[in-house]
mmCIF file of C-alpha atoms in Angstrom:
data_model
loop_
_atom_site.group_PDB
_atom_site.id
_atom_site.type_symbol
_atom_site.label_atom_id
_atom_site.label_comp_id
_atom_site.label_asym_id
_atom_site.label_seq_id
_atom_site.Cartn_x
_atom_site.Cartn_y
_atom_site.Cartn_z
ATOM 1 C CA UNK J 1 -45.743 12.521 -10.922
ATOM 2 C CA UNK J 2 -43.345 10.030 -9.174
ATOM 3 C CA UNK J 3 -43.941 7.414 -12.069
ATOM 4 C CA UNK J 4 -42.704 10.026 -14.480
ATOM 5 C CA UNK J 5 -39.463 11.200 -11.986
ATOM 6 C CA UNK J 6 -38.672 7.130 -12.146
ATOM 7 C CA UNK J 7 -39.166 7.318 -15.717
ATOM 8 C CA UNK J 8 -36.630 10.003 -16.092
ATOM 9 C CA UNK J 9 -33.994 8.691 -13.679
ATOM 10 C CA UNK J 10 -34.171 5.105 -15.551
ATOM 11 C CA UNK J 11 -34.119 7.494 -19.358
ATOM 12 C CA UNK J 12 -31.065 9.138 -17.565
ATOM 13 C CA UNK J 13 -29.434 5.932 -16.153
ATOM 14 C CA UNK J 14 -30.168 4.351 -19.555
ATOM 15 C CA UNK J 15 -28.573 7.341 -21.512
ATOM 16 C CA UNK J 16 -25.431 7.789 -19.562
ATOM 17 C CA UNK J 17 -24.651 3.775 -19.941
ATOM 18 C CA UNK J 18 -25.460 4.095 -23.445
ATOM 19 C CA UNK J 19 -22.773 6.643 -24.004
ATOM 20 C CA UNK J 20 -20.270 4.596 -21.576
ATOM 21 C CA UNK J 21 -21.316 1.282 -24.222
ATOM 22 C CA UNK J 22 -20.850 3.131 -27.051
ATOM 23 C CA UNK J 23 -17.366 4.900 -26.115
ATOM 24 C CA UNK J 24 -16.201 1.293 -25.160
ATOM 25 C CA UNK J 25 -17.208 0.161 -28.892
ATOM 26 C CA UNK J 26 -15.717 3.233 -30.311
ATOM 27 C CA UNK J 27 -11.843 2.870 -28.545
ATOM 28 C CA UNK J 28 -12.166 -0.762 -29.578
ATOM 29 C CA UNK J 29 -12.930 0.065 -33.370
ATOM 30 C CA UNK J 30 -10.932 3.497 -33.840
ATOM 31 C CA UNK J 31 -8.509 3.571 -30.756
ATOM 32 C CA UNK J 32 -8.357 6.282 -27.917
ATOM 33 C CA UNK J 33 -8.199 9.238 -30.337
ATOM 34 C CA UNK J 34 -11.186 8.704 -31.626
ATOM 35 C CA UNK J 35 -13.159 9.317 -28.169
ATOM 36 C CA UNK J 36 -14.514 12.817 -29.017
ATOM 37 C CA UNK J 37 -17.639 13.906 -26.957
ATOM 38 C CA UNK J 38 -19.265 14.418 -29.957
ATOM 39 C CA UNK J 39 -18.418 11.471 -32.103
ATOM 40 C CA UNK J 40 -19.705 9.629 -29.054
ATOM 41 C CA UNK J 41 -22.603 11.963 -28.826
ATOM 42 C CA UNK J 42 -23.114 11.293 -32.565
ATOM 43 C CA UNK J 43 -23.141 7.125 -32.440
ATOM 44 C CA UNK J 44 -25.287 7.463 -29.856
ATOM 45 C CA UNK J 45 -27.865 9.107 -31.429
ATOM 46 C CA UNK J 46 -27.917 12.180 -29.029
ATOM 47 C CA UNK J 47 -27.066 16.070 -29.426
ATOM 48 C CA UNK J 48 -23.383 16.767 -28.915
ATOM 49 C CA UNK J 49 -24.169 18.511 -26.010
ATOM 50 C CA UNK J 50 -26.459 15.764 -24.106
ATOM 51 C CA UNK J 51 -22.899 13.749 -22.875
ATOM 52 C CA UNK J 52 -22.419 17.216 -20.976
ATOM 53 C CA UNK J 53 -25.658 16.296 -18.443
ATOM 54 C CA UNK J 54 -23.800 13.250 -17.307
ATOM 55 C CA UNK J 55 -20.286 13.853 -17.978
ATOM 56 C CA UNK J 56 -19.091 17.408 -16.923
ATOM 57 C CA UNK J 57 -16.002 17.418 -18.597
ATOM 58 C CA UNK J 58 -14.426 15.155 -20.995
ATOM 59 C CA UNK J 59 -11.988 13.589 -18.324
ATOM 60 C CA UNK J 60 -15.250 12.203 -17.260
ATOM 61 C CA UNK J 61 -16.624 10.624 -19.669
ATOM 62 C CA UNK J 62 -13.171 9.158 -20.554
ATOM 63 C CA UNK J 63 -12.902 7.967 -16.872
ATOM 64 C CA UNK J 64 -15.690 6.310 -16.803
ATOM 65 C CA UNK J 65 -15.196 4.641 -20.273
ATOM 66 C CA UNK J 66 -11.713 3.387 -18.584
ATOM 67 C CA UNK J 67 -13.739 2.101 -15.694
ATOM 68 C CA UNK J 68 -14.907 -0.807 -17.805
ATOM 69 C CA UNK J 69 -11.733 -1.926 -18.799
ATOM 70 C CA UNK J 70 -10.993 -1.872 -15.550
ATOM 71 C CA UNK J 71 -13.592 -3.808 -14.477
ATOM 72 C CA UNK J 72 -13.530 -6.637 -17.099
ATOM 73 C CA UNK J 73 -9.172 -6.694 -15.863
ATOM 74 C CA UNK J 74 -10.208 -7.063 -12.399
ATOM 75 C CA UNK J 75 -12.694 -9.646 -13.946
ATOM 76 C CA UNK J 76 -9.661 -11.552 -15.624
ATOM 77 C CA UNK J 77 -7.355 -11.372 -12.774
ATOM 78 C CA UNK J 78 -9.779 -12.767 -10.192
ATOM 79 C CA UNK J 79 -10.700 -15.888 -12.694
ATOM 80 C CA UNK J 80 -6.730 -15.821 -13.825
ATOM 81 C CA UNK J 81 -6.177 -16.259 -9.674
ATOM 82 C CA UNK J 82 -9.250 -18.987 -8.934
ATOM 83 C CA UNK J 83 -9.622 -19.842 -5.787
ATOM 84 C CA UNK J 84 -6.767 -18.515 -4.203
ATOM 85 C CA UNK J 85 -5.689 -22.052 -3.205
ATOM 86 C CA UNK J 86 -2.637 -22.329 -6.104
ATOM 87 C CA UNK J 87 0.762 -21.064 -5.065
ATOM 88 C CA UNK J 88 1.244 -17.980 -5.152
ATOM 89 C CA UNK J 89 3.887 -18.427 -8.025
ATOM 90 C CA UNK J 90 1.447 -19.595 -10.128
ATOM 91 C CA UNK J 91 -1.076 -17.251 -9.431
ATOM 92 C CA UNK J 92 1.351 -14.436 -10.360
ATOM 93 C CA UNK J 93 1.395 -16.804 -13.760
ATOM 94 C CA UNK J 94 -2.023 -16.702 -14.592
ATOM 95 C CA UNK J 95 -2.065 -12.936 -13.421
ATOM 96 C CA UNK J 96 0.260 -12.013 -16.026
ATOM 97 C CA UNK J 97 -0.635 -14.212 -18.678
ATOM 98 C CA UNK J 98 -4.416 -12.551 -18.197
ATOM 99 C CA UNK J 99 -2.425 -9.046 -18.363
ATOM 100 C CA UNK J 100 -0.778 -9.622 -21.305
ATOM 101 C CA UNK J 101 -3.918 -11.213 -23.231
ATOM 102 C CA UNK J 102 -5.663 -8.212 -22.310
ATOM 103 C CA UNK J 103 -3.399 -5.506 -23.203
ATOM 104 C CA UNK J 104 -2.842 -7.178 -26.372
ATOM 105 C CA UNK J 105 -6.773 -7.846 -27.133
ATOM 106 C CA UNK J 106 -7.740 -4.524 -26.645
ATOM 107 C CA UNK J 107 -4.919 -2.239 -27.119
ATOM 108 C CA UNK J 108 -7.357 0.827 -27.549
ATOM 109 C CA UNK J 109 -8.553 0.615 -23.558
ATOM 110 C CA UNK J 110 -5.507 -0.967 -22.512
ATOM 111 C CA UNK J 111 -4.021 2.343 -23.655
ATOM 112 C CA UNK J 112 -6.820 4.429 -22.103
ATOM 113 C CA UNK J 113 -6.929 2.761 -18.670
ATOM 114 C CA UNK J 114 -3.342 3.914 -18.007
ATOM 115 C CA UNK J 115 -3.329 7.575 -19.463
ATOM 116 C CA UNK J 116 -1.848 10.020 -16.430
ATOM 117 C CA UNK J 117 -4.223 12.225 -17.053
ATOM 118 C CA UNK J 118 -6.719 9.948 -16.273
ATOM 119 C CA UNK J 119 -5.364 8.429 -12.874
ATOM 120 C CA UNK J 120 -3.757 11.439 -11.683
ATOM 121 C CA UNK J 121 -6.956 12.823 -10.954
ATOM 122 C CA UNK J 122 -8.853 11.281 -7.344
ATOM 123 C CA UNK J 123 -11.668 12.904 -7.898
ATOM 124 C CA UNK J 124 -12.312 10.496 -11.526
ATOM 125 C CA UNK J 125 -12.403 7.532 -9.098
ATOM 126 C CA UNK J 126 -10.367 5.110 -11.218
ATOM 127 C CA UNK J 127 -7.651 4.536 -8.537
ATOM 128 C CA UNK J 128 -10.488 2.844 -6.558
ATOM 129 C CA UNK J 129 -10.010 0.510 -9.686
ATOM 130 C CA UNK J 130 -6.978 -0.123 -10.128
ATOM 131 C CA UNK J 131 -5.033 0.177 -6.767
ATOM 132 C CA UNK J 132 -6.928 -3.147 -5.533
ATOM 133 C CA UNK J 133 -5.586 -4.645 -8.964
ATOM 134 C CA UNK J 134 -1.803 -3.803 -7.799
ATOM 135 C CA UNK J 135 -2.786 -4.636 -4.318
ATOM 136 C CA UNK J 136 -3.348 -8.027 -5.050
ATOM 137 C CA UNK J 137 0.272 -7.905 -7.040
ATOM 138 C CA UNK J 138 1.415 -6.379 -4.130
ATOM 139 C CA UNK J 139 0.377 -9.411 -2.006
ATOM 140 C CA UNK J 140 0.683 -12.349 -4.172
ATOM 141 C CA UNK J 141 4.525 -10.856 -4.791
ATOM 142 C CA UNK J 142 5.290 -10.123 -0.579
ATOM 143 C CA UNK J 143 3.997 -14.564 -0.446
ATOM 144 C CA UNK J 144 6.756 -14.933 -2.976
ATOM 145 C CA UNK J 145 9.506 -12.585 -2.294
ATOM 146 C CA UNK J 146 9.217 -12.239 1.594
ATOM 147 C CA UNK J 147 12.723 -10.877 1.858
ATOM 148 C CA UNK J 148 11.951 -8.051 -0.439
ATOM 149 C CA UNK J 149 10.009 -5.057 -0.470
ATOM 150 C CA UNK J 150 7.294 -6.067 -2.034
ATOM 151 C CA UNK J 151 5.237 -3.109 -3.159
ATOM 152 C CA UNK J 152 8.947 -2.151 -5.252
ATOM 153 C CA UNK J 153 9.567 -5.524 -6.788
ATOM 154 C CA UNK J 154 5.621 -5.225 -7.557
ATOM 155 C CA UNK J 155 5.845 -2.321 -9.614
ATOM 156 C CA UNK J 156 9.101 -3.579 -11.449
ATOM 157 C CA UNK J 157 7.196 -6.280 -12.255
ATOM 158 C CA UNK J 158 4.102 -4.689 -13.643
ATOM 159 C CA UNK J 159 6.753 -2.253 -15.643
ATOM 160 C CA UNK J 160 8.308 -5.268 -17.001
ATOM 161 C CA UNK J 161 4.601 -7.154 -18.084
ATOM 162 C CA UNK J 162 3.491 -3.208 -19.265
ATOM 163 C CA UNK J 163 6.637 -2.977 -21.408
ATOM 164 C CA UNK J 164 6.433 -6.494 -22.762
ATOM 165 C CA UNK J 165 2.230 -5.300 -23.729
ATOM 166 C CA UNK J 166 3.290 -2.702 -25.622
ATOM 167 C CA UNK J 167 6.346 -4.206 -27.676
ATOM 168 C CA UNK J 168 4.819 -7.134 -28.307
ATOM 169 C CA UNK J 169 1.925 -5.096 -29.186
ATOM 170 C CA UNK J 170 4.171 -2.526 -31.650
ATOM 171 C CA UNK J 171 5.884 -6.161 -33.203
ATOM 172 C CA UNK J 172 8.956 -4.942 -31.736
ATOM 173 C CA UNK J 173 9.676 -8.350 -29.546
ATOM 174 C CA UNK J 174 8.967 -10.895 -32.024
ATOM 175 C CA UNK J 175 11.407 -8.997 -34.374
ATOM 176 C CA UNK J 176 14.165 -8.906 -31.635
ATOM 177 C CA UNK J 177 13.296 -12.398 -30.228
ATOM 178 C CA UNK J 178 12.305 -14.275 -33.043
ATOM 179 C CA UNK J 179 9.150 -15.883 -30.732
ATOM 180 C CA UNK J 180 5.739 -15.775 -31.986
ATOM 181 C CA UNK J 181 4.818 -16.698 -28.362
ATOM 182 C CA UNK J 182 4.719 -14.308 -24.915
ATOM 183 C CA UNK J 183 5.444 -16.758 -23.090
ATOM 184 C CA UNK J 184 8.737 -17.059 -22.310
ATOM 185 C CA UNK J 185 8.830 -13.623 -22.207
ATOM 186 C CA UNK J 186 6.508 -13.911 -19.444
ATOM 187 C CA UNK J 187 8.295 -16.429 -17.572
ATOM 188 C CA UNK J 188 11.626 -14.767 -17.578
ATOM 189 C CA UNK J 189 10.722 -11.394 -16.298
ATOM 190 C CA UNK J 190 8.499 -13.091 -13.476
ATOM 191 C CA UNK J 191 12.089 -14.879 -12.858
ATOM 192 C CA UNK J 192 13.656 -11.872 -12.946
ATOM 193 C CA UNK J 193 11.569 -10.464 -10.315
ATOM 194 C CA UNK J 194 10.360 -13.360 -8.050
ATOM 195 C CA UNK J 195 14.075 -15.759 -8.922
ATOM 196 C CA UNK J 196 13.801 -18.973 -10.935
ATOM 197 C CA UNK J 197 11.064 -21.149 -10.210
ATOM 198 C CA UNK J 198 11.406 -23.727 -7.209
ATOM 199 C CA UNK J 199 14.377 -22.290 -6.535
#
């Protein structure tokens, strides 16, 4: 009897990851509107209704689908920030440069991690997420900018990397700027945030 109850949990465990994978593979391949319980349900080789056991609502399911991109961000960030011995400058660099090669390399979950729908709700858990992702903005930005507040200059700054994402995503940027490179694009809204560099 037990062997068969740790059976089931590890069938159940197995499932619900399997439908997490395969939602991941789907926004990659089709985008966010393709994430439909039951095309998801479908690719996974289950009943449309099986996603329900794990995943009340669809929120859910979309949350935790999020949660991965999340994850692999947080993932980026940390190895874009190494040790945490480089000044802070430069880690704010390498934060946005890992940002920006994110967004842009997987525009489907880039565009499902930050749906308000998604991270208006606590109960979903994805501000557990991402608030340490902005915290570490926050922090890196307040070593920078001591003078200012730096939660506000923070959030300008993520606008300014967010917008840059998604016009250099739509082609809109390399139209207006002629660049085929982010770069400088990176560089001067971090100076417009933090001031010029070694200045």
């Amino acid at each position: 009897m037990e062997a068969s109850r740790v059976t089931g949990t590890d069938m159940d465990t197995g499932l619900r990851a399997r439908l997490v994978d395969v939602g991941v593979e789907l926004v990659a391949q089709k985008g966010v509107q393709a994430l439909t319980l039951r095309e998801i349900a479908r690719r996974a080789g289950v009943s449309h209704g099986a996603p329900r056991r794990y995943f009340p609502t669809h929120l859910e399911l979309l949350s935790a689908i999020a949660r991965r991109g999340f994850d692999e961000l947080g993932a980026r960030a940390t190895a874009a920030a190494g040790d945490g011995d480089a000044p802070a400058r430069a880690q704010l660099t390498g934060l946005g440069r890992a940002y920006l090669e994110f967004a842009l390399g997987n525009r489907g979950m880039y565009e499902l991690m930050f749906r308000h729908d998604l991270l208006e709700s606590g109960h979903l858990g994805l501000r557990d997420t991402s608030l340490p992702l902005f915290g570490r903005l926050v922090e890196l930005v307040g070593r920078v900018r001591p003078d200012a507040d730096a939660r506000l200059v923070a959030g300008t700054l993520w606008a300014g990397l967010h917008g840059i994402a998604q016009l250099w995503g739509w082609g809109s940027l390399q139209l207006a700027t002629g660049s085929d490179d982010f770069a400088p694009l990176l560089g001067s809204v971090l100076d417009a945030h933090l001031g010029p560099e070694g200045v």
